[in-house]
Coordinates of C-alpha atoms and ligand atoms in Angstrom, one line a residue:
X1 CA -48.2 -163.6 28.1
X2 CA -44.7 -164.4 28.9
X3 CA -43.0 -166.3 31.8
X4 CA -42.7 -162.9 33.5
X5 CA -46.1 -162.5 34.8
X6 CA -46.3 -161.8 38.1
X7 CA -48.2 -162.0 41.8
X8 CA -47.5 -159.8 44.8
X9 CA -45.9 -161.3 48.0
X10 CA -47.3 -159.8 51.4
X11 CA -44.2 -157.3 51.2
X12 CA -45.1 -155.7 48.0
X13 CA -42.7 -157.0 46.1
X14 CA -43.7 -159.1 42.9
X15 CA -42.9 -162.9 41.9
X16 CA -42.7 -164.0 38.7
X17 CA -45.2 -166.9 38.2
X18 CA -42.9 -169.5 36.4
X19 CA -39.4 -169.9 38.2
X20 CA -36.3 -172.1 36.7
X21 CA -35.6 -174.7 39.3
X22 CA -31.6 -175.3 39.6
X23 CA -31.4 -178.6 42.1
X24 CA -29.1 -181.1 40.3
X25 CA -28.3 -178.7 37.8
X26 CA -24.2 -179.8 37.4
X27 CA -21.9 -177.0 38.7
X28 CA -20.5 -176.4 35.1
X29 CA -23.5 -176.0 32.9
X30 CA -25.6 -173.9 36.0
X31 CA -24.5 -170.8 34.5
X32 CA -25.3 -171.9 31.0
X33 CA -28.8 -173.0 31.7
X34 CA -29.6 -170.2 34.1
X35 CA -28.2 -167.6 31.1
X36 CA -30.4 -169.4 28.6
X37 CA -33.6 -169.8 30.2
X38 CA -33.1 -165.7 30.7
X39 CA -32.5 -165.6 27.2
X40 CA -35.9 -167.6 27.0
X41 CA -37.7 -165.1 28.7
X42 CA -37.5 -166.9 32.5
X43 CA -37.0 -163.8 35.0
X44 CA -36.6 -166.5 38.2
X45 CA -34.3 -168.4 39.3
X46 CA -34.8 -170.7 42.4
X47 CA -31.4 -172.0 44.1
X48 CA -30.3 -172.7 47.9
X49 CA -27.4 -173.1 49.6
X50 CA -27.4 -176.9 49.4
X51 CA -27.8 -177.0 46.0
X52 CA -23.7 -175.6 45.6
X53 CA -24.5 -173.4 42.4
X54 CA -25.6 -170.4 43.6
X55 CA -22.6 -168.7 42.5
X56 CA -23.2 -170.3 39.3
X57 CA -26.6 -169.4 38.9
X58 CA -26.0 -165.6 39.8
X59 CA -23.2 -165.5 37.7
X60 CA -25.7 -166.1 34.6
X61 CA -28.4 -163.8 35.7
X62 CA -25.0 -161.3 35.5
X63 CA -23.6 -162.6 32.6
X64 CA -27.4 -162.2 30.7
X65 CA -28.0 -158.0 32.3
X66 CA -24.4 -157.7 31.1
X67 CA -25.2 -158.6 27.6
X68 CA -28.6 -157.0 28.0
X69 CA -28.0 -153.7 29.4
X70 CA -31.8 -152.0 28.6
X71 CA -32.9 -155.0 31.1
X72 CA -32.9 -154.1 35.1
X73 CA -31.7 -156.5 37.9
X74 CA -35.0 -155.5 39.2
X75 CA -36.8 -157.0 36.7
X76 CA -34.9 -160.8 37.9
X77 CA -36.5 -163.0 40.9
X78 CA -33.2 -164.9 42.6
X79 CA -34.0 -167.1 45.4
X80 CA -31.8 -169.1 47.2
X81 CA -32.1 -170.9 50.9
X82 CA -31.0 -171.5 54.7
X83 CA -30.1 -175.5 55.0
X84 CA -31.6 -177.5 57.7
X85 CA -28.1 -177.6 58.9
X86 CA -27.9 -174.1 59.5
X87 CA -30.6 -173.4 62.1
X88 CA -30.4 -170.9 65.0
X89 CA -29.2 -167.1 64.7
X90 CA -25.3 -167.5 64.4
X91 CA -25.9 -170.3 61.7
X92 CA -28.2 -168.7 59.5
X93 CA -26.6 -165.4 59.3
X94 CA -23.5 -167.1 58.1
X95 CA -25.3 -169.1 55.4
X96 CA -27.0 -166.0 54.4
X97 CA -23.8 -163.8 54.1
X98 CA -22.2 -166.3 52.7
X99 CA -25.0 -167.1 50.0
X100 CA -24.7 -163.3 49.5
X101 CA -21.2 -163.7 48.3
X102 CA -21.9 -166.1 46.1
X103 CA -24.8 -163.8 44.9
X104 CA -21.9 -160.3 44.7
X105 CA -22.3 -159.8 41.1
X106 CA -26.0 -159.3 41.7
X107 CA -26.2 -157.2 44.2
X108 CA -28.8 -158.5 46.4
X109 CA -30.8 -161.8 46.9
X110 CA -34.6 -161.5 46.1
X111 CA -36.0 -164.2 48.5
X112 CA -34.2 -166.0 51.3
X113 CA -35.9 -169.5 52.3
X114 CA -35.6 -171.5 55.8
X115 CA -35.1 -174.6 53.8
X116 CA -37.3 -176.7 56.1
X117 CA -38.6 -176.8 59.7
X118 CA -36.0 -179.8 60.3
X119 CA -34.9 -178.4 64.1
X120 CA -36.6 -177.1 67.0
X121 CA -38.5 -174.1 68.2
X122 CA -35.2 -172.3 69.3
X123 CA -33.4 -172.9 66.2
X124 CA -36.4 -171.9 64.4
X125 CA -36.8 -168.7 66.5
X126 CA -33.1 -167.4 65.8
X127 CA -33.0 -168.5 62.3
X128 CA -36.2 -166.2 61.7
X129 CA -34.9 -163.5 63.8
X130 CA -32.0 -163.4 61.6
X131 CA -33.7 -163.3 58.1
X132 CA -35.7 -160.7 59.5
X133 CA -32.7 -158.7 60.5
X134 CA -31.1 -159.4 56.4
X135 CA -34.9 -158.3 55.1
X136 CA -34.5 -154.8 57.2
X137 CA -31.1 -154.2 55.7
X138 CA -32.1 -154.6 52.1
X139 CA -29.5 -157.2 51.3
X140 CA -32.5 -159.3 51.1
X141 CA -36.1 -158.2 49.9
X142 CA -37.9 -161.0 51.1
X143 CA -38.3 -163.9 53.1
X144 CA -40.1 -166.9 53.5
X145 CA -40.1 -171.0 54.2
X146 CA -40.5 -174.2 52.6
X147 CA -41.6 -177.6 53.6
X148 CA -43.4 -175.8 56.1
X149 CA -46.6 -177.6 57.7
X150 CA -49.5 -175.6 59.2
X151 CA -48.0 -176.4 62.8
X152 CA -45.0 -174.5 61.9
X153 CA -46.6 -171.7 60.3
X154 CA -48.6 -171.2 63.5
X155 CA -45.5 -171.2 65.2
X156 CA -43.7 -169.0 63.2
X157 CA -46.9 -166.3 63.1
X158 CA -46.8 -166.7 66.4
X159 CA -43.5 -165.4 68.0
X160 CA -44.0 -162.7 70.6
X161 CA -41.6 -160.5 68.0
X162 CA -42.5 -161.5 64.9
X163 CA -41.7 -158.0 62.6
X164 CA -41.7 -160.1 59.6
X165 CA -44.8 -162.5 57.8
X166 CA -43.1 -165.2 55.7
X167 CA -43.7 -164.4 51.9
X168 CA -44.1 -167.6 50.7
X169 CA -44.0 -171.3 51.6
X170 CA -42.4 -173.5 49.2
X171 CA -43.4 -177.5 49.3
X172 CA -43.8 -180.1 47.1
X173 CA -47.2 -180.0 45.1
X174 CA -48.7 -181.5 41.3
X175 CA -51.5 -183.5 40.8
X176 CA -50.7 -186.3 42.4
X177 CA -49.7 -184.4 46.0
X178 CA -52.4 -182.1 46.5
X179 CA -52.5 -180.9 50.0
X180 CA -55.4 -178.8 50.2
X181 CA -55.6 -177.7 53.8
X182 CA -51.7 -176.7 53.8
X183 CA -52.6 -174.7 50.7
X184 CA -55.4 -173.4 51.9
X185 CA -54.0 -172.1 55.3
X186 CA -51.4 -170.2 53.5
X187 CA -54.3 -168.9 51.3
X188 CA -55.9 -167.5 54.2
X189 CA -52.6 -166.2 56.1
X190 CA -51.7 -164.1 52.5
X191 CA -48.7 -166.9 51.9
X192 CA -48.0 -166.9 48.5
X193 CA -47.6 -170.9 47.4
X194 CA -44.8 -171.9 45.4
X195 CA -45.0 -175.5 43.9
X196 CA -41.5 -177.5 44.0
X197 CA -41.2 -181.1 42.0
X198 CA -44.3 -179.7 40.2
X199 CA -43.5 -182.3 37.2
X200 CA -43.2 -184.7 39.8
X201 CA -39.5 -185.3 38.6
X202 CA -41.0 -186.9 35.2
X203 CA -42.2 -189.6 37.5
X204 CA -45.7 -189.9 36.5
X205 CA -45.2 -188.3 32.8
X206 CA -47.2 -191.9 31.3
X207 CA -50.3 -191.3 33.9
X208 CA -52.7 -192.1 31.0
X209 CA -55.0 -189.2 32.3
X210 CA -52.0 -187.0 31.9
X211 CA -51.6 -187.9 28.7
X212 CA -54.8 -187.8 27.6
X213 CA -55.5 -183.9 29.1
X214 CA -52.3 -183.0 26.9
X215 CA -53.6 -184.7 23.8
X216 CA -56.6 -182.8 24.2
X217 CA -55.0 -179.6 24.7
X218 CA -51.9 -180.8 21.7
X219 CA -49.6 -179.8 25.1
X220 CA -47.1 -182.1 26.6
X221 CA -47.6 -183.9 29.8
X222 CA -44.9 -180.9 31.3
X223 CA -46.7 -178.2 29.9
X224 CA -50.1 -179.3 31.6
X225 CA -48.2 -180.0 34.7
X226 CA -47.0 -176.5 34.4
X227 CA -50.0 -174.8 33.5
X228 CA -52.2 -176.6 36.4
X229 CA -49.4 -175.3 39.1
X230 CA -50.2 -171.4 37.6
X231 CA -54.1 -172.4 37.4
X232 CA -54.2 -173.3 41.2
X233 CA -52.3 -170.0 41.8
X234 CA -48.6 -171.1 42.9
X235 CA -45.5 -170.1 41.7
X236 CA -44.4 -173.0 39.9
X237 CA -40.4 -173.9 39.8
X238 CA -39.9 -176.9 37.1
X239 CA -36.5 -177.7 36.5
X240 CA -34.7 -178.0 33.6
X241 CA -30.9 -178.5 32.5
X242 CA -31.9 -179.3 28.5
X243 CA -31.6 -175.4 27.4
X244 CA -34.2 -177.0 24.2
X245 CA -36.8 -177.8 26.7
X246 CA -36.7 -173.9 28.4
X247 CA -38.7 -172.5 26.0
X248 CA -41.4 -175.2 26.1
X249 CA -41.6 -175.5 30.1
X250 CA -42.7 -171.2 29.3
X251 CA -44.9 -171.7 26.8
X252 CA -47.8 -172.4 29.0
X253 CA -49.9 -169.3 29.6
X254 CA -52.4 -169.9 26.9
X255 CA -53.6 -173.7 28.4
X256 CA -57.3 -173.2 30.3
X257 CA -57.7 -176.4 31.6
X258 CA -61.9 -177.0 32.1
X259 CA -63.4 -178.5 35.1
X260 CA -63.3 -181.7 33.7
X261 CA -59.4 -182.1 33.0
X262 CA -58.6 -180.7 36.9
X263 CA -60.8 -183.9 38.2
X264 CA -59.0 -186.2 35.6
X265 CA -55.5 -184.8 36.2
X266 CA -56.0 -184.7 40.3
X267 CA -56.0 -187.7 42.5
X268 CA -56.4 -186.9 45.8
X269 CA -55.9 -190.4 47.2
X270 CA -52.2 -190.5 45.8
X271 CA -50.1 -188.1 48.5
X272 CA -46.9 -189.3 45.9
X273 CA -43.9 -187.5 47.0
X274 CA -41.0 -187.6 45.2
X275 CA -38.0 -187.4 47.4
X276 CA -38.5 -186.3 50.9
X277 CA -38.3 -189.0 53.3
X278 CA -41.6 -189.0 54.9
X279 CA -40.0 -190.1 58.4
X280 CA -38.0 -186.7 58.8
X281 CA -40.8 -184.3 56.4
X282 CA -43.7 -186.3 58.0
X283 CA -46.3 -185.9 54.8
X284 CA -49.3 -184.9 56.7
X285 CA -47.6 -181.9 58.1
X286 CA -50.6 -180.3 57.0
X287 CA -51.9 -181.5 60.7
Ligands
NDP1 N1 -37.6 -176.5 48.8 C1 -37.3 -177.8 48.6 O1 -37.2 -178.5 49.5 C2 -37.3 -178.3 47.2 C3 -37.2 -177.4 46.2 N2 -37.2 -177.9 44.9 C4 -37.2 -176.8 43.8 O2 -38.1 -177.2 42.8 C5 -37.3 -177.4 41.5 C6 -38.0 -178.4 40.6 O3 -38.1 -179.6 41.3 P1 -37.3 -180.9 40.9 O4 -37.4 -181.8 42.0 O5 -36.0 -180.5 40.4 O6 -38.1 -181.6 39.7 P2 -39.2 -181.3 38.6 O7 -40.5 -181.8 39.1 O8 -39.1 -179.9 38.1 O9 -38.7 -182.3 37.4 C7 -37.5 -182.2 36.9 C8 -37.3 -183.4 35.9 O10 -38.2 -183.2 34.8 C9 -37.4 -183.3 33.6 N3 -38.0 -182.3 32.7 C10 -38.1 -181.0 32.8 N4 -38.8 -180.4 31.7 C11 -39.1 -181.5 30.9 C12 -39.7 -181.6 29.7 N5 -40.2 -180.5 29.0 N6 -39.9 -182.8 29.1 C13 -39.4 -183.9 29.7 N7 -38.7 -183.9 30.9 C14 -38.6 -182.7 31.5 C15 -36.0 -182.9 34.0 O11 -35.0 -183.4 33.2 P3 -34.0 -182.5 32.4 O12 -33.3 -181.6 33.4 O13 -33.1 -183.5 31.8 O14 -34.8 -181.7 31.4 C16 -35.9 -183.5 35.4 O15 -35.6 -184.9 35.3 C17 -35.9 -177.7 42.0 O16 -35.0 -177.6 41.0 C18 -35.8 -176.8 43.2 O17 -35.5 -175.5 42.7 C19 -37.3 -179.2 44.6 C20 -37.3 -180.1 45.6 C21 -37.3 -179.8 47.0
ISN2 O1 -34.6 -179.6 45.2 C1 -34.2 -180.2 46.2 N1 -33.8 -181.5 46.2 C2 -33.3 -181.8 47.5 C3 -32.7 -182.9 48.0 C4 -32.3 -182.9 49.4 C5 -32.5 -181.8 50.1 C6 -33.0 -180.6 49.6 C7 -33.4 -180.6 48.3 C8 -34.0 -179.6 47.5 O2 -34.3 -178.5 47.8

């Protein structure tokens, strides 16, 4: 199986499992590594409008259909996001037109992404309103959020004109951040999951039960972290600028992991995040 295998969002529309992650990715090499990781066999890409490569990264996704002309751009899964700073209707649809310039030698964006729930129920509201509006015009085929907690996906599914269901919800998740009610509430609502950090940023690559599980499987300690995102069901978006390590970070698909390497890989007591600061993304946003 290749990196290309797929679920099915709530719209319809398919996902490809494995996603190249392109936060920190320098300006001048985004369009190399996003161009070799197609190359690779990636067929998503997963920017945002914070991130300041989305030109970049659409500009390889072009570059690699230009070179490959029996491939389709529907075959390739763009994403890219709404910044916290860029709440409320006005806001966002300037962030989204704007990410859709960056996006022009693509055509259209794939997924659009309220970054996080950093504002307030008005901002929210418009910001939602206004995604919707981009997903009926076709410029954009999907939407969803990220760093969402339950509260504001009860919000959200709540809004007295709600026309459109969030796709996905994309938060930080890997062995040692588990969040099982958060996951399981999108489970129910037909949220599809998508796990960001999910090598927890190399952080906890010498966990000796890590290491062990990969020994076992002759896998590395990224691989298993990649193969338990897809074997809990999310989309899983592990980063990589090293164009040598692409082709590992995909070669995943054949790792079963048993009963017995989950419960020595997972530690529920952990709640290890790697970046957000727990004051402003409160952790147990799950509540
Ligand atoms: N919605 C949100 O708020 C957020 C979304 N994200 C998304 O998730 C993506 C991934 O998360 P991110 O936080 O970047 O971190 P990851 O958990 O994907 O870890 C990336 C780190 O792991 C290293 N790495 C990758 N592959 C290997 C390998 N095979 N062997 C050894 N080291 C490896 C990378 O180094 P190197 O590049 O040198 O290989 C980098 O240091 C982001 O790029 C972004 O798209 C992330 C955080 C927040
Ligand atoms: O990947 C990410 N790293 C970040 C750091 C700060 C704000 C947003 C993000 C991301 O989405």
């Amino acid at each position: 199986m290749s990196g290309t295998s797929s679920y099915t969002l709530n719209s319809g529309a398919t996902i490809p499992k494995v996603g190249l992650g392109v936060y920190d990715i320098p300006i001048e090499t985004t369009e190399l590594v996003v161009y070799e990781a197609l190359k690779a066999g990636y067929r998503h890409v997963d920017s945002a409008a914070t991130y300041d490569n989305e030109e970049q990264a659409a500009n390889g996704i072009a570059r690699w259909l230009a070179e490959n002309p029996t491939h389709k751009r529907s075959e390739i899964f763009y994403t890219t996001k709404v910044f916290d700073d860029h709440h409320g209707y006005e806001l966002t649809r300037q962030s989204v037109e704007e990410s859709l310039e960056k996006a022009a030698k693509i055509g259209y964006i794939d997924l659009v992404l309220v970054h996080s729930p950093r504002s307030d129920y008005n901002m929210r509201h418009g910001t939602w309103n206004a995604l919707q509006e981009f997903a009926a015009s076709g410029k954009v085929k999907n939407i969803g959020v990220s760093n969402y907690g339950i509260k504001h996906l009860r919000e959200l599914l709540a809004y007295p004109d709600l026309k459109i269901k969030p796709a996905v919800n994309q938060i930080e998740l890997h062995p040692w951040l588990l969040r099982p009610r958060l996951v399981n509430y999108c489970k129910r609502n037909n949220i599809v999951v998508e796990a960001y950090s999910p090598l927890a940023k190399g952080y906890k690559f010498d966990d000796p039960d890590l290491l062990a599980v990969a020994r076992r499987h002759r896998k590395t300690p990224s691989q298993i972290l990649i193969a338990w995102s897809l074997q809990k069901g999310y989309v899983v978006l592990p980063k990589t600028e090293k164009v040598a390590r692409l082709k590992p970070n995909l070669d995943v698909f054949d790792i079963r992991l048993s009963a017995d390497d989950l419960k020595r890989l997972e530690k529920p007591g952990e709640h290890f995040n790697t970046g957000w600061d727990p004051t402003v993304y409160p952790l147990d946003n799950e509540k």
